[in-house]
Coordinates of C-alpha atoms in Angstrom, one line a residue:
S1 CA 31.1 -3.6 -2.5
G2 CA 34.2 -1.6 -3.4
A3 CA 35.6 -4.4 -5.6
R4 CA 32.3 -4.8 -7.3
G5 CA 32.0 -1.0 -7.9
G6 CA 35.5 -0.8 -9.3
G7 CA 34.8 -3.7 -11.7
V8 CA 31.7 -1.9 -12.9
E9 CA 33.5 1.3 -13.5
R10 CA 36.3 -0.4 -15.5
A11 CA 33.6 -2.2 -17.6
T12 CA 32.0 1.2 -18.2
R13 CA 35.2 2.8 -19.3
L14 CA 36.0 -0.1 -21.6
T15 CA 32.6 -0.3 -23.4
G16 CA 31.9 3.3 -23.5
V17 CA 28.2 2.4 -23.6
M18 CA 27.2 0.7 -20.3
S19 CA 26.4 3.0 -17.5
L20 CA 26.8 2.4 -13.8
V21 CA 23.5 2.4 -11.8
T22 CA 23.9 3.2 -8.1
L23 CA 21.4 3.2 -5.2
H24 CA 22.0 6.1 -2.7
V25 CA 20.5 5.5 0.7
Y26 CA 19.7 8.3 3.2
D27 CA 18.5 8.4 6.8
I28 CA 15.2 10.2 6.9
T29 CA 15.9 13.3 8.9
N30 CA 13.5 15.8 7.4
T31 CA 11.0 16.1 10.3
Q32 CA 10.7 19.5 12.0
Y33 CA 11.9 18.1 15.3
E34 CA 15.6 17.6 15.9
A35 CA 14.9 15.0 18.6
A36 CA 12.8 13.0 16.2
N37 CA 15.5 13.2 13.5
A38 CA 18.2 12.0 16.0
S39 CA 15.9 9.2 17.2
I40 CA 15.4 7.9 13.6
Q41 CA 19.2 7.9 13.0
G42 CA 19.7 6.1 16.3
L43 CA 17.0 3.6 15.4
N44 CA 18.6 3.0 11.9
R45 CA 22.0 2.4 13.5
F46 CA 20.6 -0.2 15.8
T47 CA 18.2 -2.0 13.4
K48 CA 20.4 -1.8 10.3
D49 CA 24.0 -1.7 11.5
I50 CA 23.7 -4.0 14.5
L51 CA 20.7 -6.2 13.7
G52 CA 20.9 -6.0 9.9
A53 CA 17.1 -5.8 9.7
G54 CA 16.7 -2.5 7.9
G55 CA 15.3 0.8 9.1
I56 CA 13.6 4.0 7.8
F57 CA 15.4 5.1 4.7
H58 CA 15.1 7.3 1.7
G59 CA 16.3 5.8 -1.5
A60 CA 17.4 7.3 -4.9
V61 CA 18.9 5.9 -8.1
E62 CA 21.8 7.5 -9.9
V63 CA 22.4 6.9 -13.6
N64 CA 24.3 8.9 -16.2
G65 CA 25.3 11.4 -13.5
D66 CA 21.9 12.3 -12.1
E67 CA 20.1 11.1 -9.0
W68 CA 16.4 10.3 -9.3
S69 CA 13.8 9.7 -6.7
F70 CA 10.1 10.1 -5.8
G71 CA 8.2 12.1 -3.2
Y72 CA 4.9 13.7 -2.4
C73 CA 3.5 16.9 -4.0
D74 CA 0.0 18.2 -4.4
R75 CA 0.0 18.1 -8.2
G76 CA 2.2 16.9 -11.0
S77 CA 4.9 14.3 -11.1
G78 CA 6.5 13.2 -7.8
V79 CA 9.7 12.2 -9.7
Y80 CA 12.6 14.6 -9.2
C81 CA 16.3 14.9 -9.8
C82 CA 19.2 16.2 -7.8
R83 CA 23.0 16.0 -7.6
P84 CA 24.2 12.5 -6.6
R85 CA 24.4 12.1 -2.8
G86 CA 23.4 15.7 -2.5
N87 CA 19.7 15.6 -1.4
T88 CA 19.7 18.2 1.4
G89 CA 16.3 17.0 2.7
Y90 CA 17.9 13.9 4.2
T91 CA 21.2 12.7 5.7
Y92 CA 23.4 10.6 3.3
R93 CA 24.2 7.1 4.6
E94 CA 25.7 4.9 1.9
S95 CA 25.8 3.9 -1.8
I96 CA 25.1 0.5 -3.2
P97 CA 26.1 -0.4 -6.8
L98 CA 23.1 -2.1 -8.6
G99 CA 25.0 -3.0 -11.8
V100 CA 25.3 -1.5 -15.2
T101 CA 22.7 -0.7 -17.8
A102 CA 23.3 -1.2 -21.5
L103 CA 20.5 1.3 -22.3
S104 CA 21.6 4.5 -24.1
P105 CA 21.2 7.9 -22.3
A106 CA 18.4 8.6 -24.8
R107 CA 16.5 5.4 -23.8
V108 CA 17.0 6.2 -20.1
R109 CA 15.5 9.6 -20.7
N110 CA 12.5 8.0 -22.4
I111 CA 12.1 5.7 -19.4
L112 CA 12.2 8.6 -17.0
G113 CA 9.6 10.4 -19.0
A114 CA 7.3 7.4 -18.7
L115 CA 8.0 7.2 -14.9
Q116 CA 7.3 10.9 -14.4
A117 CA 3.9 10.4 -16.0
A118 CA 3.1 7.2 -14.0
W119 CA 4.3 8.3 -10.6
Q120 CA 2.2 11.3 -9.6
G121 CA 3.1 13.1 -6.4
H122 CA -0.4 13.0 -4.8
E123 CA -0.3 9.2 -5.1
Y124 CA 2.7 8.9 -2.7
D125 CA 2.0 6.5 0.1
L126 CA 4.5 5.9 2.9
L127 CA 3.9 2.2 3.0
A128 CA 2.6 1.2 -0.4
R129 CA 4.1 3.6 -2.9
N130 CA 7.2 5.4 -1.6
C131 CA 10.6 6.4 -2.9
N132 CA 12.0 2.9 -2.5
H133 CA 9.2 1.4 -4.5
F134 CA 10.0 3.9 -7.3
C135 CA 13.7 3.0 -7.1
E136 CA 12.8 -0.7 -7.4
A137 CA 10.6 0.0 -10.5
F138 CA 13.3 2.2 -12.1
A139 CA 16.1 -0.3 -11.5
E140 CA 14.0 -3.1 -13.1
M141 CA 13.4 -0.9 -16.2
L142 CA 17.1 -0.3 -16.4
G143 CA 17.8 -4.0 -16.3
V144 CA 19.9 -4.0 -13.2
G145 CA 19.7 -5.8 -9.8
S146 CA 17.0 -5.4 -7.2
L147 CA 17.4 -3.2 -4.1
P148 CA 18.6 -5.0 -1.0
P149 CA 15.5 -6.1 1.0
W150 CA 16.5 -4.2 4.1
V151 CA 16.2 -0.8 2.3
N152 CA 12.4 -1.0 2.2
R153 CA 11.7 -3.7 4.8
F154 CA 10.0 -1.3 7.3
A155 CA 7.4 -0.2 4.7
S156 CA 6.9 -3.7 3.3
Q157 CA 6.3 -5.3 6.7
A158 CA 4.2 -2.4 8.0
D159 CA 2.0 -2.5 4.9
A160 CA 1.6 -6.3 5.3
T161 CA 0.6 -5.7 8.9
V162 CA -1.9 -3.1 8.0
A163 CA -3.4 -5.4 5.3
A164 CA -3.7 -8.2 7.8
V165 CA -5.4 -6.0 10.4
N166 CA -7.8 -4.7 7.8
Y167 CA -8.6 -8.2 6.6
A168 CA -9.2 -9.4 10.2
S169 CA -11.5 -6.5 10.8
E170 CA -13.5 -7.2 7.7
Q171 CA -13.8 -10.9 8.6
T172 CA -14.9 -10.1 12.1
Q173 CA -17.6 -7.7 10.9
K174 CA -18.8 -10.3 8.3
F175 CA -18.9 -12.9 11.1
A176 CA -20.9 -10.6 13.3
E177 CA -23.4 -10.0 10.5
D178 CA -23.7 -13.7 9.7
V179 CA -24.3 -14.4 13.4
G180 CA -26.9 -11.6 13.6
N181 CA -28.8 -12.9 10.6
G182 CA -28.7 -16.5 11.9
L183 CA -30.1 -15.4 15.3
S184 CA -32.8 -13.4 13.5
N185 CA -33.8 -16.4 11.4
F186 CA -33.7 -18.7 14.4
G187 CA -36.0 -16.3 16.3
N188 CA -38.5 -16.1 13.5
G189 CA -38.5 -19.9 13.4
I190 CA -39.3 -20.2 17.1
L191 CA -42.1 -17.6 16.9
S192 CA -43.7 -19.4 14.0
L193 CA -43.9 -22.6 16.1
F194 CA -46.1 -20.7 18.6
G195 CA -48.3 -19.1 15.9
A196 CA -46.6 -15.7 16.1
G197 CA -45.2 -15.9 12.6
N198 CA -46.8 -15.0 9.3
S199 CA -48.7 -18.3 8.8
P200 CA -52.4 -18.1 9.7
P201 CA -53.6 -20.3 12.6
R202 CA -55.1 -23.7 11.8
G203 CA -58.7 -23.7 10.7
R204 CA -58.6 -20.1 9.5
T205 CA -57.7 -18.5 6.1
T206 CA -56.9 -15.1 4.9
Q207 CA -59.5 -15.5 2.1
P208 CA -62.8 -13.9 3.1
G209 CA -65.8 -16.2 3.3
V210 CA -63.8 -19.4 3.3
G211 CA -63.6 -21.8 6.2
A212 CA -66.0 -22.9 8.9
N213 CA -65.0 -20.1 11.3
S214 CA -65.1 -17.2 8.8
G215 CA -67.6 -14.5 9.6
P216 CA -68.0 -10.8 8.5
N217 CA -65.2 -9.7 10.8
E218 CA -63.0 -12.5 9.6
G219 CA -63.6 -11.6 6.0
R220 CA -62.7 -7.9 6.7
R221 CA -59.5 -8.9 8.3
G222 CA -58.7 -11.0 5.2
R223 CA -59.1 -8.1 2.8
E224 CA -57.0 -5.9 5.0
G225 CA -54.4 -8.6 4.9
E226 CA -54.5 -8.6 1.1
R227 CA -54.1 -4.8 0.8
G228 CA -51.2 -5.0 3.3
A229 CA -49.5 -7.7 1.2
A230 CA -50.0 -5.7 -2.0

């Protein structure tokens, strides 16, 4: 990483145009409970540093001397800027060079303006639209490399798990409804075999005065049936 970063910096000095793009990674330690903050850091040390599987992280992208990220707010854009590696809401962990962008500072500002309009604070979602999703989108628009998968693996896998659970729940409900409808139709079929359905018994008719067994009472029942059917 150091050699890569040094090469990027030398290229930047030589061209005078290309700008280094860096991902800054923080441990999320902004809960109101110190024990929870310490637990998150301990979990990250184990899952990321030992297992290499990722953890619970806040991400931000630095370009042209400013660090940009995304977070929740009641109204307005959730995109905000701070000093590189200086977000006091979290605990700084490490920096990862993503490459260089050939875009001019003016073009980068235009991109940020578009992102500020598109990424509204109230749309923040811990699993589906968080700070690391924003960093991924910003890096892509800058034309640099993707974030390492471990940075947002927790949210990605949790979101997939939630989607799978929701899908299974919907399919279970649909199956139950289909079974219920099937049993209802089966019951109606059985009842009709014993003359308890909607079909009139043999030798009778719902039309008054028609049929050998039709009398005054039978005709009255037939008219009532017609009114009921209407």
